[in-house]
Tab-separated table of C-alpha atoms and ligand atoms in Angstrom:
chain	number	residue	atom	x	y	z
A	157	MET	CA	-8.265	17.363	-11.594
A	158	PRO	CA	-4.751	18.736	-11.633
A	159	CYS	CA	-3.746	21.722	-9.459
A	160	ASN	CA	-1.075	23.908	-8.177
A	161	CYS	CA	-0.513	21.347	-5.808
A	162	CYS	CA	-0.355	18.515	-8.214
A	163	GLU	CA	2.381	20.216	-10.392
A	164	ILE	CA	4.923	20.631	-7.531
A	165	GLU	CA	4.036	16.956	-6.079
A	166	ASP	CA	4.551	15.693	-9.819
A	167	ASN	CA	7.750	17.329	-9.437
A	168	THR	CA	8.616	16.032	-5.600
A	169	PHE	CA	7.431	12.147	-6.641
A	170	GLY	CA	7.757	11.467	-9.910
A	171	GLU	CA	8.269	8.083	-11.286
A	172	ASP	CA	12.023	7.474	-10.525
A	173	LYS	CA	10.771	7.905	-7.320
A	174	ALA	CA	7.727	5.987	-7.312
A	175	LYS	CA	9.659	3.456	-8.455
A	176	ALA	CA	11.776	3.419	-5.688
A	177	ASN	CA	9.391	3.126	-3.903
A	178	LEU	CA	7.572	0.499	-5.199
A	179	LYS	CA	11.133	-1.924	-5.768
A	180	ASP	CA	11.057	-1.177	-1.428
A	181	TYR	CA	7.608	-2.424	-0.872
A	182	ARG	CA	8.444	-5.524	-3.369
A	183	LYS	CA	11.607	-6.612	-1.554
A	184	ARG	CA	10.156	-5.341	1.971
A	185	GLY	CA	7.171	-5.272	2.637
A	186	PRO	CA	5.490	-1.934	4.108
A	187	ALA	CA	7.891	0.517	5.966
A	188	ASN	CA	8.229	0.486	9.607
A	189	GLN	CA	5.443	3.672	9.680
A	190	THR	CA	3.548	1.975	7.485
A	191	LYS	CA	3.258	-1.075	9.972
A	192	LEU	CA	1.908	1.131	12.165
A	193	ILE	CA	-1.122	1.796	10.686
A	194	LEU	CA	-1.892	-0.976	9.446
A	195	GLU	CA	-1.549	-2.319	13.232
A	196	ALA	CA	-4.163	0.412	14.658
A	197	VAL	CA	-6.023	-0.469	11.543
A	198	ARG	CA	-7.182	-3.711	11.819
A	199	SER	CA	-7.080	-2.531	15.864
A	200	LEU	CA	-10.583	-1.632	15.150
A	201	GLY	CA	-11.917	-5.591	13.857
A	202	LEU	CA	-13.524	-4.568	11.230
A	203	LYS	CA	-14.025	-6.463	7.889
A	204	ASP	CA	-15.403	-5.136	4.045
A	205	ALA	CA	-13.887	-2.032	5.316
A	206	SER	CA	-14.254	1.202	2.855
A	207	LEU	CA	-10.860	2.911	2.507
A	208	LEU	CA	-9.607	5.862	1.496
A	209	ASP	CA	-6.193	6.199	1.156
A	210	VAL	CA	-5.020	10.498	1.002
A	211	GLY	CA	-1.417	10.426	-0.887
A	212	GLY	CA	-1.195	6.153	-1.195
A	213	GLY	CA	1.556	6.278	-2.969
A	214	VAL	CA	2.617	2.978	-4.718
A	215	GLY	CA	-0.556	1.486	-2.171
A	216	ALA	CA	1.136	-0.258	0.607
A	217	ILE	CA	-2.128	0.025	2.574
A	218	TYR	CA	-4.540	-0.958	0.613
A	219	HIS	CA	-2.922	-3.964	-0.666
A	220	GLU	CA	-1.632	-4.901	2.550
A	221	LEU	CA	-5.733	-4.548	3.891
A	222	LEU	CA	-7.522	-5.902	1.077
A	223	LYS	CA	-6.220	-9.551	2.458
A	224	ASP	CA	-8.251	-9.072	5.525
A	225	VAL	CA	-10.235	-5.784	6.126
A	226	VAL	CA	-10.741	-3.603	3.459
A	227	ARG	CA	-13.474	-4.633	-0.115
A	228	GLU	CA	-12.498	-1.300	-1.424
A	229	ALA	CA	-10.540	1.270	-1.370
A	230	THR	CA	-9.799	5.149	-3.212
A	231	HIS	CA	-6.730	6.248	-4.216
A	232	VAL	CA	-6.161	9.706	-4.584
A	233	ASP	CA	-2.787	11.466	-4.679
A	234	ALA	CA	-1.690	14.797	-6.019
A	235	SER	CA	0.906	13.032	-7.743
A	236	SER	CA	0.447	11.452	-11.096
A	237	ALA	CA	3.383	9.458	-11.117
A	238	TYR	CA	2.869	7.226	-7.899
A	239	LEU	CA	-0.729	7.098	-9.243
A	240	LYS	CA	0.194	5.141	-12.782
A	241	VAL	CA	2.897	2.823	-10.521
A	242	ALA	CA	0.020	2.350	-8.146
A	243	ASN	CA	-2.397	1.249	-11.114
A	244	GLU	CA	0.384	-1.155	-12.208
A	245	GLU	CA	1.304	-2.547	-9.248
A	246	ALA	CA	-2.818	-3.325	-8.370
A	247	GLU	CA	-3.523	-4.638	-11.948
A	248	LYS	CA	-0.360	-6.816	-11.118
A	249	ARG	CA	-1.939	-7.954	-7.120
A	250	ARG	CA	-5.865	-8.600	-8.879
A	251	HIS	CA	-7.152	-5.335	-6.774
A	252	ILE	CA	-7.715	-3.708	-9.307
A	253	GLU	CA	-11.749	-3.877	-9.903
A	254	LYS	CA	-11.451	-2.756	-5.748
A	255	VAL	CA	-9.844	0.521	-5.966
A	256	LYS	CA	-10.548	3.678	-7.532
A	257	PHE	CA	-7.896	6.128	-8.238
A	258	VAL	CA	-8.140	10.284	-7.774
A	259	HIS	CA	-5.399	12.654	-9.175
A	260	ALA	CA	-6.170	15.628	-7.531
A	261	ASP	CA	-5.541	17.887	-4.474
A	262	PHE	CA	-7.778	15.891	-1.558
A	263	THR	CA	-8.631	18.809	-0.355
A	264	ASP	CA	-9.816	19.757	-3.459
A	265	VAL	CA	-12.393	16.998	-4.169
A	266	ALA	CA	-13.136	15.582	-0.925
A	267	ALA	CA	-16.613	16.827	-1.082
A	268	GLU	CA	-17.249	14.490	-4.400
A	269	LEU	CA	-16.225	11.746	-3.147
A	270	PRO	CA	-18.017	8.820	-1.340
A	271	GLU	CA	-17.269	8.701	2.680
A	272	ALA	CA	-15.532	5.734	4.200
A	273	ASP	CA	-14.742	3.608	6.836
A	274	VAL	CA	-11.585	4.537	7.368
A	275	VAL	CA	-9.522	7.166	5.665
A	276	THR	CA	-5.909	7.330	5.997
A	277	LEU	CA	-3.035	10.065	5.127
A	278	ASP	CA	0.861	7.850	5.439
A	279	ARG	CA	3.511	10.835	5.665
A	280	VAL	CA	0.983	13.756	4.282
A	281	VAL	CA	-0.105	15.903	6.437
A	282	CYS	CA	3.893	16.860	6.745
A	283	CYS	CA	3.937	17.427	2.153
A	284	TYR	CA	0.667	20.056	2.500
A	285	PRO	CA	1.047	23.632	3.757
A	286	ASP	CA	-2.631	23.581	5.096
A	287	PHE	CA	-2.870	20.955	8.072
A	288	ARG	CA	-6.471	22.154	8.759
A	289	SER	CA	-7.850	21.818	5.270
A	290	LEU	CA	-6.707	18.454	4.902
A	291	LEU	CA	-7.429	17.277	8.007
A	292	LYS	CA	-10.986	18.680	8.138
A	293	ALA	CA	-12.027	16.879	4.549
A	294	ALA	CA	-10.627	13.817	6.278
A	295	ALA	CA	-12.606	14.016	8.579
A	296	GLY	CA	-15.997	15.136	6.383
A	297	ARG	CA	-15.194	11.848	5.027
A	298	SER	CA	-14.864	9.363	7.809
A	299	LYS	CA	-17.158	7.385	9.090
A	300	SER	CA	-15.214	5.774	11.904
A	301	ALA	CA	-11.523	6.178	11.925
A	302	ILE	CA	-8.444	7.624	10.291
A	303	ALA	CA	-5.050	6.333	11.029
A	304	LEU	CA	-2.003	9.203	10.259
A	305	THR	CA	1.728	9.159	10.402
A	306	TYR	CA	3.738	12.749	10.710
A	307	PRO	CA	7.174	13.610	11.316
A	308	ARG	CA	7.822	13.990	15.353
A	309	GLU	CA	7.861	17.332	16.823
A	310	THR	CA	11.448	17.278	18.031
A	311	TRP	CA	14.937	19.334	17.681
A	312	TYR	CA	15.845	17.013	15.633
A	313	MET	CA	13.050	16.732	13.221
A	314	GLN	CA	12.743	20.808	13.202
A	315	PHE	CA	16.342	21.591	12.376
A	316	GLY	CA	15.976	18.377	9.315
A	317	PHE	CA	13.190	19.686	8.374
A	318	LYS	CA	14.787	24.021	8.060
A	319	ALA	CA	17.893	22.249	6.903
A	320	MET	CA	15.673	20.231	4.076
A	321	ASN	CA	13.891	23.379	3.310
A	322	PHE	CA	16.296	25.646	3.353
A	323	PHE	CA	18.226	23.779	0.268
A	324	GLN	CA	14.770	23.083	-1.694
A	325	ARG	CA	15.220	27.169	-1.461
A	326	LEU	CA	18.593	27.498	-2.979
A	327	ARG	CA	17.550	24.945	-5.763
A	328	GLY	CA	14.456	27.338	-6.822
A	329	ASP	CA	12.200	24.257	-5.529
A	330	PRO	CA	8.349	25.389	-4.319
A	331	PHE	CA	8.106	21.869	-2.764
A	332	ARG	CA	8.953	22.569	1.483
A	333	VAL	CA	8.358	19.400	3.873
A	334	PHE	CA	6.187	20.665	7.005
A	335	LEU	CA	5.941	20.126	11.343
A	336	HIS	CA	2.808	20.921	12.009
A	337	PRO	CA	1.574	21.020	15.375
A	338	VAL	CA	0.586	18.249	16.377
A	339	ARG	CA	-2.052	19.447	19.184
A	340	GLU	CA	-3.106	21.487	17.173
A	341	MET	CA	-4.056	18.297	14.797
A	342	GLU	CA	-5.807	16.713	17.329
A	343	SER	CA	-7.517	19.230	18.605
A	344	LEU	CA	-8.742	20.168	14.874
A	345	LEU	CA	-10.007	16.737	14.648
A	346	ASN	CA	-11.285	16.429	18.325
A	347	ARG	CA	-13.773	19.504	17.057
A	348	GLU	CA	-14.525	17.551	14.438
A	349	GLY	CA	-16.106	14.708	16.216
A	350	PHE	CA	-13.256	12.204	16.348
A	351	VAL	CA	-11.198	11.898	19.931
A	352	LEU	CA	-7.348	9.665	19.903
A	353	SER	CA	-7.625	6.750	20.297
A	354	SER	CA	-4.039	5.513	19.957
A	355	VAL	CA	-0.002	6.648	19.507
A	356	ARG	CA	3.018	4.697	17.850
A	357	LYS	CA	6.120	6.610	17.720
A	358	LEU	CA	9.553	5.818	15.753
A	359	PHE	CA	12.205	7.783	15.569
A	360	ILE	CA	10.769	9.963	13.071
A	361	TRP	CA	7.043	9.636	12.465
A	362	GLU	CA	4.669	9.324	15.047
A	363	MET	CA	1.221	7.759	13.726
A	364	ALA	CA	-2.430	8.402	15.538
A	365	LEU	CA	-4.741	6.719	15.593
A	366	TYR	CA	-8.372	8.719	15.934
A	367	GLN	CA	-11.981	7.285	15.769
A	368	ARG	CA	-15.738	8.952	15.879
A	369	THR	CA	-17.689	9.823	18.667
A	370	THR	CA	-20.262	12.163	17.283
B	501	SAM	C1	5.612	11.323	1.002
B	501	SAM	S1	4.909	10.295	0.049
B	501	SAM	C2	3.962	9.814	0.896
B	501	SAM	C3	3.265	8.246	-0.219
B	501	SAM	C4	3.032	7.109	0.220
B	501	SAM	N1	1.842	7.511	1.554
B	501	SAM	C5	4.308	6.374	1.752
B	501	SAM	O1	3.969	6.361	2.745
B	501	SAM	O2	4.911	5.859	1.447
B	501	SAM	C6	3.219	11.847	0.067
B	501	SAM	C7	2.423	11.610	-0.509
B	501	SAM	O3	1.096	12.605	-0.955
B	501	SAM	C8	0.717	13.473	-1.769
B	501	SAM	N2	-0.045	14.350	-1.597
B	501	SAM	C9	0.271	15.557	-0.230
B	501	SAM	N3	-0.433	16.504	-0.322
B	501	SAM	C10	-1.650	16.392	-0.953
B	501	SAM	C11	-2.929	16.218	-1.295
B	501	SAM	N4	-3.026	17.741	-0.888
B	501	SAM	N5	-3.627	15.829	-1.750
B	501	SAM	C12	-3.158	14.793	-2.448
B	501	SAM	N6	-2.108	13.768	-2.176
B	501	SAM	C13	-1.837	14.653	-1.685
B	501	SAM	C14	1.523	13.393	-2.545
B	501	SAM	O4	1.677	13.174	-4.111
B	501	SAM	C15	2.512	11.822	-2.193
B	501	SAM	O5	1.463	10.865	-2.758
């Protein structure tokens, strides 16, 4: 169901951006931070797993994991343009029968979605103001693991995000980027029954894999 978040994400992640992302993915394969999520999920040794990909963009994560780890995927996205492009790509790759597409703010629909073995959020928490609701909803849908990427808490990212938000405000665009506190994200997931099992860092992005303990 379209929401206020969907309207903002639709404006930010429109068709041009979605097509450009798809072109990159077709040409170069998954982005570097996405590769870290793929490696982390593969390290779990799952087979025939179910995947819930929140904010999946053009669908790189499930297109890759459907090759060897995943049996079925659900892609929930607030951007209708990304969903349209992802849907077309799923047709092209003959994955369409294995992927369910949901246009919504994940926090609004999480309770209605089936649980999945793995939940992924690749560069999603930084687009959403309320990381607590987002991660709580992700934890509530994950049977086994959550793999996510988010911007690193470094001085240069703090500076870069402040500058980006300053220009967004000047343009009158309501979309903002968020550098959420990594320790608070970890504490929240700990309370939800997950422990951090690996962390990998790039210059901009950090990838964390959490596994369910209870
Ligand atoms: C920066 S893009 C990342 C897309 C893709 N995961 C990638 O890494 O290329 C952020 C994505 O998250 C989606 N998104 C952000 N907040 C969301 C929410 N609360 N529910 C569903 N999708 C959300 C946006 O619509 C967008 O597709």
